[in-house]
Coordinates of C-alpha atoms (C1' of nucleotides) in Angstrom, one line a residue:
Chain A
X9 CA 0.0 0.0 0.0
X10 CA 1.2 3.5 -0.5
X11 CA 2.2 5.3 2.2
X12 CA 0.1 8.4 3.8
X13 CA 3.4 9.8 4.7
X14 CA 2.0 11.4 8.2
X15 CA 4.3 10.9 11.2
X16 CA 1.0 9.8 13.1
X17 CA 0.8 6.4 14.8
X18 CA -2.8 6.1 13.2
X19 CA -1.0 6.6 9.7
X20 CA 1.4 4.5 10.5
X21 CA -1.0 1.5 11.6
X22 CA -2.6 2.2 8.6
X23 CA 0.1 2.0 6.1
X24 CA 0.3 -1.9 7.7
X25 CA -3.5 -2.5 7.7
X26 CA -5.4 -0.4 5.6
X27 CA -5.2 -2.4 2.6
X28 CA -8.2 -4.3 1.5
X29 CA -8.6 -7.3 3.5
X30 CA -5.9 -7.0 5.7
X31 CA -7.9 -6.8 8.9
X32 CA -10.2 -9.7 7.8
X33 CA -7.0 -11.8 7.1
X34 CA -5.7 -11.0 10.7
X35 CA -9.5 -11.6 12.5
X36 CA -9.6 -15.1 10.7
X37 CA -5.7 -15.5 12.3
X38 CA -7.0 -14.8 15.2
X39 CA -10.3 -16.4 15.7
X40 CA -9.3 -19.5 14.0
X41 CA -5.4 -20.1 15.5
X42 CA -2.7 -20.5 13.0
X43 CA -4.3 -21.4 9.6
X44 CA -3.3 -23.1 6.3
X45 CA -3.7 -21.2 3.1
X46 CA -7.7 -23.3 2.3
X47 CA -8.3 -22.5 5.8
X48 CA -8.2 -18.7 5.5
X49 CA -9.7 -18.6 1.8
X50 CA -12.4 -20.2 3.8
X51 CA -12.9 -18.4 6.5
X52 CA -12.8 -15.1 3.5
X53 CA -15.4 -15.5 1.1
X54 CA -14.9 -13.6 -1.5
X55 CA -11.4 -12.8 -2.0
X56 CA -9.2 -14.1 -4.8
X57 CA -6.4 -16.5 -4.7
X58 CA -3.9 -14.2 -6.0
X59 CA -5.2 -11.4 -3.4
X60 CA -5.3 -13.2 -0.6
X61 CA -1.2 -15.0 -1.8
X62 CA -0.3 -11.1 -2.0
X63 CA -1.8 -10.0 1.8
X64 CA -0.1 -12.7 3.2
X65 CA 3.7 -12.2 1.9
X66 CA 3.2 -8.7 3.0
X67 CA 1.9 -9.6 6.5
X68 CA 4.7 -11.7 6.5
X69 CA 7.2 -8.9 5.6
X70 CA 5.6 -6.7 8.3
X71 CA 6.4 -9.3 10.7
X72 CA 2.5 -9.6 11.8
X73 CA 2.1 -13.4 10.6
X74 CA 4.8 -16.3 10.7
X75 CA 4.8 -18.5 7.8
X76 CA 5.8 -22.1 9.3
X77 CA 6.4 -25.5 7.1
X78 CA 3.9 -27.6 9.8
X79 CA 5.3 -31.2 10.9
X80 CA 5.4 -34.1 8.3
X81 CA 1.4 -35.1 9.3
X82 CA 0.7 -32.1 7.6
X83 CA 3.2 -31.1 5.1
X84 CA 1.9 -28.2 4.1
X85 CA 2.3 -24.1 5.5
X86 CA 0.7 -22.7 7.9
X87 CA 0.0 -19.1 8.8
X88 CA 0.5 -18.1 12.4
X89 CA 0.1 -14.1 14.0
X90 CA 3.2 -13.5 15.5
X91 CA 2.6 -11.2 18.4
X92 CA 2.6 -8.0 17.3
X93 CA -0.3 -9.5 15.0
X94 CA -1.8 -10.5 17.8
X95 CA -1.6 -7.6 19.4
X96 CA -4.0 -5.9 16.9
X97 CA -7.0 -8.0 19.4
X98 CA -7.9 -4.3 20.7
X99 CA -8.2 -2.6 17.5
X100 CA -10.5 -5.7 15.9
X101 CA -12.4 -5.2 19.2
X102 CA -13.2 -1.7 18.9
X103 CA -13.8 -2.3 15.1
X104 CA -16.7 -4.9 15.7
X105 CA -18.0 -3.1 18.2
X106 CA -18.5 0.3 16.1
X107 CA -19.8 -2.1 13.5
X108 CA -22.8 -3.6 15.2
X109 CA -24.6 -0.7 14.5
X110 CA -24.6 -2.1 11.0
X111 CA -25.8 -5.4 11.2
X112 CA -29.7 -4.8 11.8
X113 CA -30.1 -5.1 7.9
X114 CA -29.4 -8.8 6.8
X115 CA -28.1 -8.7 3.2
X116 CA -29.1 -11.9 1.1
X117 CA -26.2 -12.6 -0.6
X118 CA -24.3 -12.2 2.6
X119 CA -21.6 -14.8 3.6
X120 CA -21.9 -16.2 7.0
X121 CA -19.5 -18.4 9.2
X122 CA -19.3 -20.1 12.4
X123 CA -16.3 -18.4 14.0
X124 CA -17.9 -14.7 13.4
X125 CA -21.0 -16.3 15.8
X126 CA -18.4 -16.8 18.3
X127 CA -16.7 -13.9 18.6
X128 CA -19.4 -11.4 19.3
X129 CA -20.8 -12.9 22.8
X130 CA -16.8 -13.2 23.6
X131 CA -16.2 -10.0 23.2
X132 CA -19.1 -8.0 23.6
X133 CA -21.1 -9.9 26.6
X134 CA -20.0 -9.6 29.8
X135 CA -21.7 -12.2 32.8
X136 CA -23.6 -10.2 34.8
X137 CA -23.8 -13.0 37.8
X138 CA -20.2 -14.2 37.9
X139 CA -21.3 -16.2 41.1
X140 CA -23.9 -18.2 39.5
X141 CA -23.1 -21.6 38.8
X142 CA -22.0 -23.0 34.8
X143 CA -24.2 -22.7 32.1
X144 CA -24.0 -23.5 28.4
X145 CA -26.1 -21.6 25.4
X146 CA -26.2 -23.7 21.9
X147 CA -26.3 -21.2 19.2
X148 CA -27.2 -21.7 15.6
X149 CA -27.3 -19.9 13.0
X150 CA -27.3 -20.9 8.9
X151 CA -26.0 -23.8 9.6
X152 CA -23.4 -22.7 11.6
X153 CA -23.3 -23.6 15.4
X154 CA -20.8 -22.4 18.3
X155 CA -21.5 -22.7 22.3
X156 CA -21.1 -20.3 24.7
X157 CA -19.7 -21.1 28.4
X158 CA -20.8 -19.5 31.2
X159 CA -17.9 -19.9 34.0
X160 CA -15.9 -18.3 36.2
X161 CA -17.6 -14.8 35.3
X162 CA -16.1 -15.5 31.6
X163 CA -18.1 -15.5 28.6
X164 CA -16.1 -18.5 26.6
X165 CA -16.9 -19.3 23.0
X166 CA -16.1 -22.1 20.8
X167 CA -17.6 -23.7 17.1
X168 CA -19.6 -26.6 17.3
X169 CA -21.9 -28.5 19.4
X170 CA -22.7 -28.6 22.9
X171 CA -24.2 -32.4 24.0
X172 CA -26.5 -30.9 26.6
X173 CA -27.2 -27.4 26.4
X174 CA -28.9 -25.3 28.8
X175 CA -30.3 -23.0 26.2
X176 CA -30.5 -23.5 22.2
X177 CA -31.0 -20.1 20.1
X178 CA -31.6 -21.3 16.9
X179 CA -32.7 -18.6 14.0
X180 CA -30.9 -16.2 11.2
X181 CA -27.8 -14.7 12.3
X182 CA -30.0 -11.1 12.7
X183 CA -32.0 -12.8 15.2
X184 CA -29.5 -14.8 17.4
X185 CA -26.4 -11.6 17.0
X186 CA -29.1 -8.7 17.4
X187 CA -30.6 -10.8 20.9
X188 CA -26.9 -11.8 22.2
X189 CA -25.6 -7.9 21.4
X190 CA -28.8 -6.3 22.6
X191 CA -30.2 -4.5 19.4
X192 CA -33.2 -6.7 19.8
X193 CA -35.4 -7.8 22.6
X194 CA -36.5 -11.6 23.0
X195 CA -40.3 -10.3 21.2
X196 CA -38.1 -8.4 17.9
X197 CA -36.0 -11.4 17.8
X198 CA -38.6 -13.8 17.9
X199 CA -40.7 -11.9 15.3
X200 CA -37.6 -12.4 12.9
X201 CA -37.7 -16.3 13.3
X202 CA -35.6 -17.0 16.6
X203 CA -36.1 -19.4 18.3
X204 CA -35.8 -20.4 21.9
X205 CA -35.7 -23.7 23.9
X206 CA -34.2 -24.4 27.7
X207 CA -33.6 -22.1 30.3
X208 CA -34.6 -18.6 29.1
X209 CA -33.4 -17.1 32.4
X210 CA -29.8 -17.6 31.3
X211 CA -30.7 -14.7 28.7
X212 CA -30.5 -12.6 31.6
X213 CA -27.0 -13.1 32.6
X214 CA -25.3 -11.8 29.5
X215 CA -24.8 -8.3 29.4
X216 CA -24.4 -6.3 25.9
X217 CA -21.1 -4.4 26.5
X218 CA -22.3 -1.0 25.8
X219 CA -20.2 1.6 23.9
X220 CA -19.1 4.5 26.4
X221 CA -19.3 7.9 25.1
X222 CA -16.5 9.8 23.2
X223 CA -14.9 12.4 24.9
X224 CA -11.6 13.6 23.2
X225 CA -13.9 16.2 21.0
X226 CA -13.3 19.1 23.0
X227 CA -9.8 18.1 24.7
X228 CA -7.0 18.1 22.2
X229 CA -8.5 20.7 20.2
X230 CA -7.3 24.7 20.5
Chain B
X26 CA -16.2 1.1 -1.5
X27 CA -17.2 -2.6 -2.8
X28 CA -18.7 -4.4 0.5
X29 CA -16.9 -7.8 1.6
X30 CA -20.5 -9.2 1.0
X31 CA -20.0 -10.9 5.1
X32 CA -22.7 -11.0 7.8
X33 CA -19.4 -10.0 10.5
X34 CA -19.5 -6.6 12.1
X35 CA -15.8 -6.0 11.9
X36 CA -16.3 -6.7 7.8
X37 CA -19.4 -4.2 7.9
X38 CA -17.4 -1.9 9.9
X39 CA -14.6 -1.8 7.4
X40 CA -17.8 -1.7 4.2
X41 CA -18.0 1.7 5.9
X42 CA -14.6 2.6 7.0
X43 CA -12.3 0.7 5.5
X44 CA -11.4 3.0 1.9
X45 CA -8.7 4.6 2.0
X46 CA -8.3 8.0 3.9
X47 CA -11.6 7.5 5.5
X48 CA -10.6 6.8 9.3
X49 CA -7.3 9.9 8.9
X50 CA -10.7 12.4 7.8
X51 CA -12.6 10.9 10.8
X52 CA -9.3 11.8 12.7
X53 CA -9.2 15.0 11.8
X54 CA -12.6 15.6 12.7
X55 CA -12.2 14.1 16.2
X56 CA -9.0 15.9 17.1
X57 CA -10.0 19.4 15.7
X58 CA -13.9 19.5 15.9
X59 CA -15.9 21.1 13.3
X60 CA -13.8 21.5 10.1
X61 CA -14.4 23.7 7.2
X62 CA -12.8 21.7 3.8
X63 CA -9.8 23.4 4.1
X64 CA -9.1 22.4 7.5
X65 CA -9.6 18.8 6.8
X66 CA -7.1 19.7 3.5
X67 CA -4.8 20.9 6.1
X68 CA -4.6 18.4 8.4
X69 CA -4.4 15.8 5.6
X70 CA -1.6 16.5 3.8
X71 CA -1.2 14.6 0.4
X72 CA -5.2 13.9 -0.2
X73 CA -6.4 14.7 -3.2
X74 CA -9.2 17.7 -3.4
X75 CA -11.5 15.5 -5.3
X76 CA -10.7 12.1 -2.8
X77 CA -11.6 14.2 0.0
X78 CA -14.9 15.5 -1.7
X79 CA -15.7 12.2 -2.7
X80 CA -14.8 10.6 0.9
X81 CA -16.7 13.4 2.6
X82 CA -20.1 12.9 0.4
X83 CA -19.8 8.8 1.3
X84 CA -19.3 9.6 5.3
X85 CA -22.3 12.5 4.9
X86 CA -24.5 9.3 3.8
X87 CA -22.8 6.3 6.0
X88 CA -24.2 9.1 8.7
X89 CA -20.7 9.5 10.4
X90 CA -20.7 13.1 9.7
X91 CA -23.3 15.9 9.2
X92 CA -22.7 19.4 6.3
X93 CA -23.8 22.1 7.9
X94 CA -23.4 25.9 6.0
X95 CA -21.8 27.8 9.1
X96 CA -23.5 31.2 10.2
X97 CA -23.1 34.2 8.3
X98 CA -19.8 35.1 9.7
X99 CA -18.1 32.2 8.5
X100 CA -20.4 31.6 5.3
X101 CA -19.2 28.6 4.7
X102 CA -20.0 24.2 5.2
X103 CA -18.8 23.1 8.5
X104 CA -18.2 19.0 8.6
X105 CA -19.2 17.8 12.2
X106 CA -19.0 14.3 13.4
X107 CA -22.2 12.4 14.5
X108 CA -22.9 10.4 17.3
X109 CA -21.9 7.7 15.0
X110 CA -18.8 8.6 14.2
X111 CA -17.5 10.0 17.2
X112 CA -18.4 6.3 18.3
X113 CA -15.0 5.7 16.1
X114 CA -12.6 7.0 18.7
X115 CA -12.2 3.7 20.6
X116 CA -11.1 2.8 17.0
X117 CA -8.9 4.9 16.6
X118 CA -7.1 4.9 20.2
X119 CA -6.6 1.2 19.4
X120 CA -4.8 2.0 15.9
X121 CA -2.9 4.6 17.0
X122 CA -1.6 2.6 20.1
X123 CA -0.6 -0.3 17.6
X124 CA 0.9 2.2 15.5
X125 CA 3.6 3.1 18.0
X126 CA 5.5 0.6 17.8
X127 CA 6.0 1.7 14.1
X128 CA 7.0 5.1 14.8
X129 CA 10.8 4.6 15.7
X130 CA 11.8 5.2 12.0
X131 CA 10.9 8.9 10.7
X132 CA 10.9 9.2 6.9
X133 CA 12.5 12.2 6.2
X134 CA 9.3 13.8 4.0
X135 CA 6.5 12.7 6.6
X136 CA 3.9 15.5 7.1
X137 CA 3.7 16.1 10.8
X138 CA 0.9 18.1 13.1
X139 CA 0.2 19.7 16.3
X140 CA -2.5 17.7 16.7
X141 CA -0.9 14.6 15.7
X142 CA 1.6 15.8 18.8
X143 CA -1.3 16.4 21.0
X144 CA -3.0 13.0 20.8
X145 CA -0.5 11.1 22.0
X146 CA 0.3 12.2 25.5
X147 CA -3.4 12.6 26.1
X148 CA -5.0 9.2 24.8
X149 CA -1.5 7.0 25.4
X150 CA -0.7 8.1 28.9
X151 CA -1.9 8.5 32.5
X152 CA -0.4 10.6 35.6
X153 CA 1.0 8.2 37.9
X154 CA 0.2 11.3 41.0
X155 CA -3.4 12.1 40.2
X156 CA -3.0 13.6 43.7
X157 CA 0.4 15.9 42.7
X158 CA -0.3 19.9 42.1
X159 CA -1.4 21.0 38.7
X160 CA 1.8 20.9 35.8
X161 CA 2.5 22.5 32.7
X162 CA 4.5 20.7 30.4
X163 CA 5.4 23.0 26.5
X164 CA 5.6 20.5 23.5
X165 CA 7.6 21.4 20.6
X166 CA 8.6 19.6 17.6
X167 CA 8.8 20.2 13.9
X168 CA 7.6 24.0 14.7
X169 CA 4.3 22.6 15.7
X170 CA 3.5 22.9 19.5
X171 CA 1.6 21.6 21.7
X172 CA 0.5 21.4 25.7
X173 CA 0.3 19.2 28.5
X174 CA -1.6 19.8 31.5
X175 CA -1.5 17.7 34.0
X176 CA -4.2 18.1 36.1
X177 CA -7.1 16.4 38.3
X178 CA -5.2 13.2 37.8
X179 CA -6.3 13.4 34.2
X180 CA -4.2 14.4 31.1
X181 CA -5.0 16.9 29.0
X182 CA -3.6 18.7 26.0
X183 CA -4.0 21.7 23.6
X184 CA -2.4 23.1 20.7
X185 CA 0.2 26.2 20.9
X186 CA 1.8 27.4 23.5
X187 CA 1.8 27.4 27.4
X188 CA 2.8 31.6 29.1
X189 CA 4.8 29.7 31.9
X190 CA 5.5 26.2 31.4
X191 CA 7.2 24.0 33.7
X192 CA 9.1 21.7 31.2
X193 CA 9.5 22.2 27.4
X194 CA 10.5 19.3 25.6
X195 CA 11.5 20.6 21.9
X196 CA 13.3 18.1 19.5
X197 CA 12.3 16.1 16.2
X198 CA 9.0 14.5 16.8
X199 CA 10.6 10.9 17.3
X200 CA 12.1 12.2 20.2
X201 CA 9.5 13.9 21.8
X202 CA 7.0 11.2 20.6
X203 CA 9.8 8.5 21.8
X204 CA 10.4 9.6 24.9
X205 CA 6.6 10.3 26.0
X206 CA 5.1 6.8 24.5
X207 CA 8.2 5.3 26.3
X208 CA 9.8 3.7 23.1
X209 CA 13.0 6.1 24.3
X210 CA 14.4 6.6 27.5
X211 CA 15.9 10.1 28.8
X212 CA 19.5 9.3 27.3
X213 CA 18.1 8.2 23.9
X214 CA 15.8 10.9 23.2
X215 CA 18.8 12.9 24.2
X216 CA 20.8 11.3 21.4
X217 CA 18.1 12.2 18.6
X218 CA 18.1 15.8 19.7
X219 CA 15.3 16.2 22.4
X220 CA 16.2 19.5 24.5
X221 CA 14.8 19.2 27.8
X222 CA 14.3 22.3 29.8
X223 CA 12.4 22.7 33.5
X224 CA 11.4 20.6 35.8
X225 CA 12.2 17.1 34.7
X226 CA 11.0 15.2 37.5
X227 CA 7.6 16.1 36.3
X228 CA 8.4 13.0 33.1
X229 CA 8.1 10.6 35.8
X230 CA 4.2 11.3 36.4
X231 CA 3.7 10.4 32.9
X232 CA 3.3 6.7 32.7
X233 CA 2.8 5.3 29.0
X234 CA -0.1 2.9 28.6
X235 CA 1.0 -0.4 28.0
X236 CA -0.8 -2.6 25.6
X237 CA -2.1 -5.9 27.2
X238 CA -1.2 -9.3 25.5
X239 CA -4.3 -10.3 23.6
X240 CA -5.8 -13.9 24.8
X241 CA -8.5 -14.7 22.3
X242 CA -6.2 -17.2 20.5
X243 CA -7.4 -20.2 22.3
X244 CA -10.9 -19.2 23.1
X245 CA -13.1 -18.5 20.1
X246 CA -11.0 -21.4 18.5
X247 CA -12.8 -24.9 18.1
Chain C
dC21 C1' -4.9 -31.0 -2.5
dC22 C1' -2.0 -26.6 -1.6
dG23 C1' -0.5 -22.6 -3.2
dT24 C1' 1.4 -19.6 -7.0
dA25 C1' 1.4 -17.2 -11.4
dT26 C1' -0.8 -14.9 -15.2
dC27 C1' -4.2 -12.5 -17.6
dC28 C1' -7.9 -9.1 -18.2
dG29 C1' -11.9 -5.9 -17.3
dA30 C1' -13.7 -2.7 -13.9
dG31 C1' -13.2 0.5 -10.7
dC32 C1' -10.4 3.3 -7.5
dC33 C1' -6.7 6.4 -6.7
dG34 C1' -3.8 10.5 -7.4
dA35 C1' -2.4 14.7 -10.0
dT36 C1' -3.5 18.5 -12.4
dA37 C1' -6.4 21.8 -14.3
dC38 C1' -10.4 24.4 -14.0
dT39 C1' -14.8 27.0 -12.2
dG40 C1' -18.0 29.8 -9.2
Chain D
dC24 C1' -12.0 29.2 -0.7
dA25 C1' -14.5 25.1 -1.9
dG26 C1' -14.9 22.2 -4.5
dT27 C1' -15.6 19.7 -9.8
dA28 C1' -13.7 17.6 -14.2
dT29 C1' -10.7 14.8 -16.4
dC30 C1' -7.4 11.4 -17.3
dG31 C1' -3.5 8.0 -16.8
dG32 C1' -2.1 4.4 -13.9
dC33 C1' -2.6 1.2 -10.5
dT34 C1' -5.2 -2.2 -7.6
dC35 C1' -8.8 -5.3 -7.2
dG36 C1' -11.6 -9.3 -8.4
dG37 C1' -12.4 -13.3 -11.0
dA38 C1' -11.0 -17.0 -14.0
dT39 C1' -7.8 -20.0 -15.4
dA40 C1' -3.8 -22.5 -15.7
dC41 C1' 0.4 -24.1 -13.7
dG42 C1' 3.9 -26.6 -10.4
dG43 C1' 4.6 -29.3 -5.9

DNA sequence: CCGTATCCGAGCCGATACTG
DNA sequence: CAGTATCGGCTCGGATACGG
């Protein structure tokens, strides 16, 4: 990518990760683990071959991602965030958070995973009764399914199946993400085709992290 | 900018965000308030007139900003952030705190600003004597200046100049950006030309942030 | 099966010139 | 001052073909 030539840190991190699906390579690195080239085209619908070949040597010559020949079982590369990849957790964070706003229209043609149902109650649910005892919600969505675990006050995630869930959400992705992030209520969501089995009481334990207010406006400036 | 077509709020974050000098104009407007076109031409040096035209039109309609024709003294369109895209500064903290780390190199023909200065010291650091009497400290690099006052345990900072100061740190923005993210100590910011007049003591209240490892690697993942 | 290389049309970017 | 118009060049996206 061309330079912006600023001596700005935000220009700077820019130069590294403003290029066109950059930031979607190193969200895949990260929610995924260290990936093999199919694994990443996977978890990116939509980009090319040749695109996706390019972002990764220059990732590489950044020093954000390691490219590693994997053991014999495997034989084949794998791509691993090296950490001052990983270290770009906060800024992927604050970037999904800012864009929830934008998910209460469900495009058609939209591409959906497993791994992007995880991440949002991870990051952006917080376990309001710490104290209370384990609990496990079955989510699906288009086919995709992840669990979350209720535990030590932590909101885990992980793909897949649960064998006995307290809760199953089970809807579009609008319906389960809007519930879990607290653009809908349980009547909105319903109305859009979620639906809910088990303990609906365990809805009330996860908190929507909520986006505190800006407040540099007035405190750089002359 | 063509959408990544993918039902994940950090892709229909960057749908909105994610072209090119989009989140530097939404910089601008967050570090200097209500800008007139040629303020925002200012502060971005190298963007084209017609980018910027272009980029300001696509924000205007993402809702991140708001055209407003100024009162008849000014007579002219004032950009403003919304609600929306003030919501951006989390964002943009995040980037600009990666971006350190890339800031120990200085090009020789990088644009540099007093607000670019200013940021830093106020979003990257935090007194370590909230309790300690109000300070002054006089920023100055590249003929741009800056302030820092400490103060209520908070840090805050302007552009221009302090009357009485009670340190002034003047030297080539990698030293005076060095030595207050805490990439340079005393000795090396020395080295690289940083002049260092007053009450030095007062450097020791300002503690840089530290970034926190990430630990999402093994938790989203199946 | 994994990944790279090449080609091509469409659209974006950047520089300059121009207008009210 | 505040943009608009134009145009060459580059990047992107998609397809295909190639080497391990």
């Amino acid at each position: 990518m061309r330079s912006y030539g600023q001596y700005c840190s935000i220009a700077r991190a820019l130069d590294v990760v403003g290029d066109r699906w950059t930031l979607l390579i190193v969200r895949e690195l990260l929610l995924q683990g260290p990936c093999r080239f199919t694994d990443l085209k996977n978890g990116l619908p939509g980009v090319a071959a040749n695109l996706l070949s390019a972002r990764l040597k220059e990732l590489e010559a950044a020093g954000l991602i390691t490219r590693e020949d994997a053991p014999p079982p495997v034989a084949t590369a794998l791509y691993t965030l090296s950490e001052t990849g990983l270290a770009l957790e906060p800024v992927l964070r604050a970037l999904g958070l800012w864009g929830l706003r934008f998910m209460a229209v469900e495009r058609p043609d939209d591409a959906f995973r497993a791994q992007w149902l995880a991440y949002g109650p991870a990051w952006f649910t917080t376990d309001v009764d710490p104290d209370a005892p384990p609990a496990v919600i079955q989510l699906v969505a288009s086919d995709e399914s992840a669990v979350i675990e209720l535990r030590d006050g932590q909101v885990h995630t992980r793909l897949g199946r649960a064998t006995d869930p307290d809760l199953i959400l089970d809807g579009p992705p609008r319906a389960v993400l809007g519930l879990l992030s607290g653009m809908l209520d349980l009547q909105r969501a319903g109305q859009l085709g979620l639906s809910v089995r088990g303990r609906r009481d365990l809805l009330t334990r996860l908190r929507p992290v909520t986006q505190d207010r800006a407040h540099t406006q007035d405190e750089v400036r002359q």
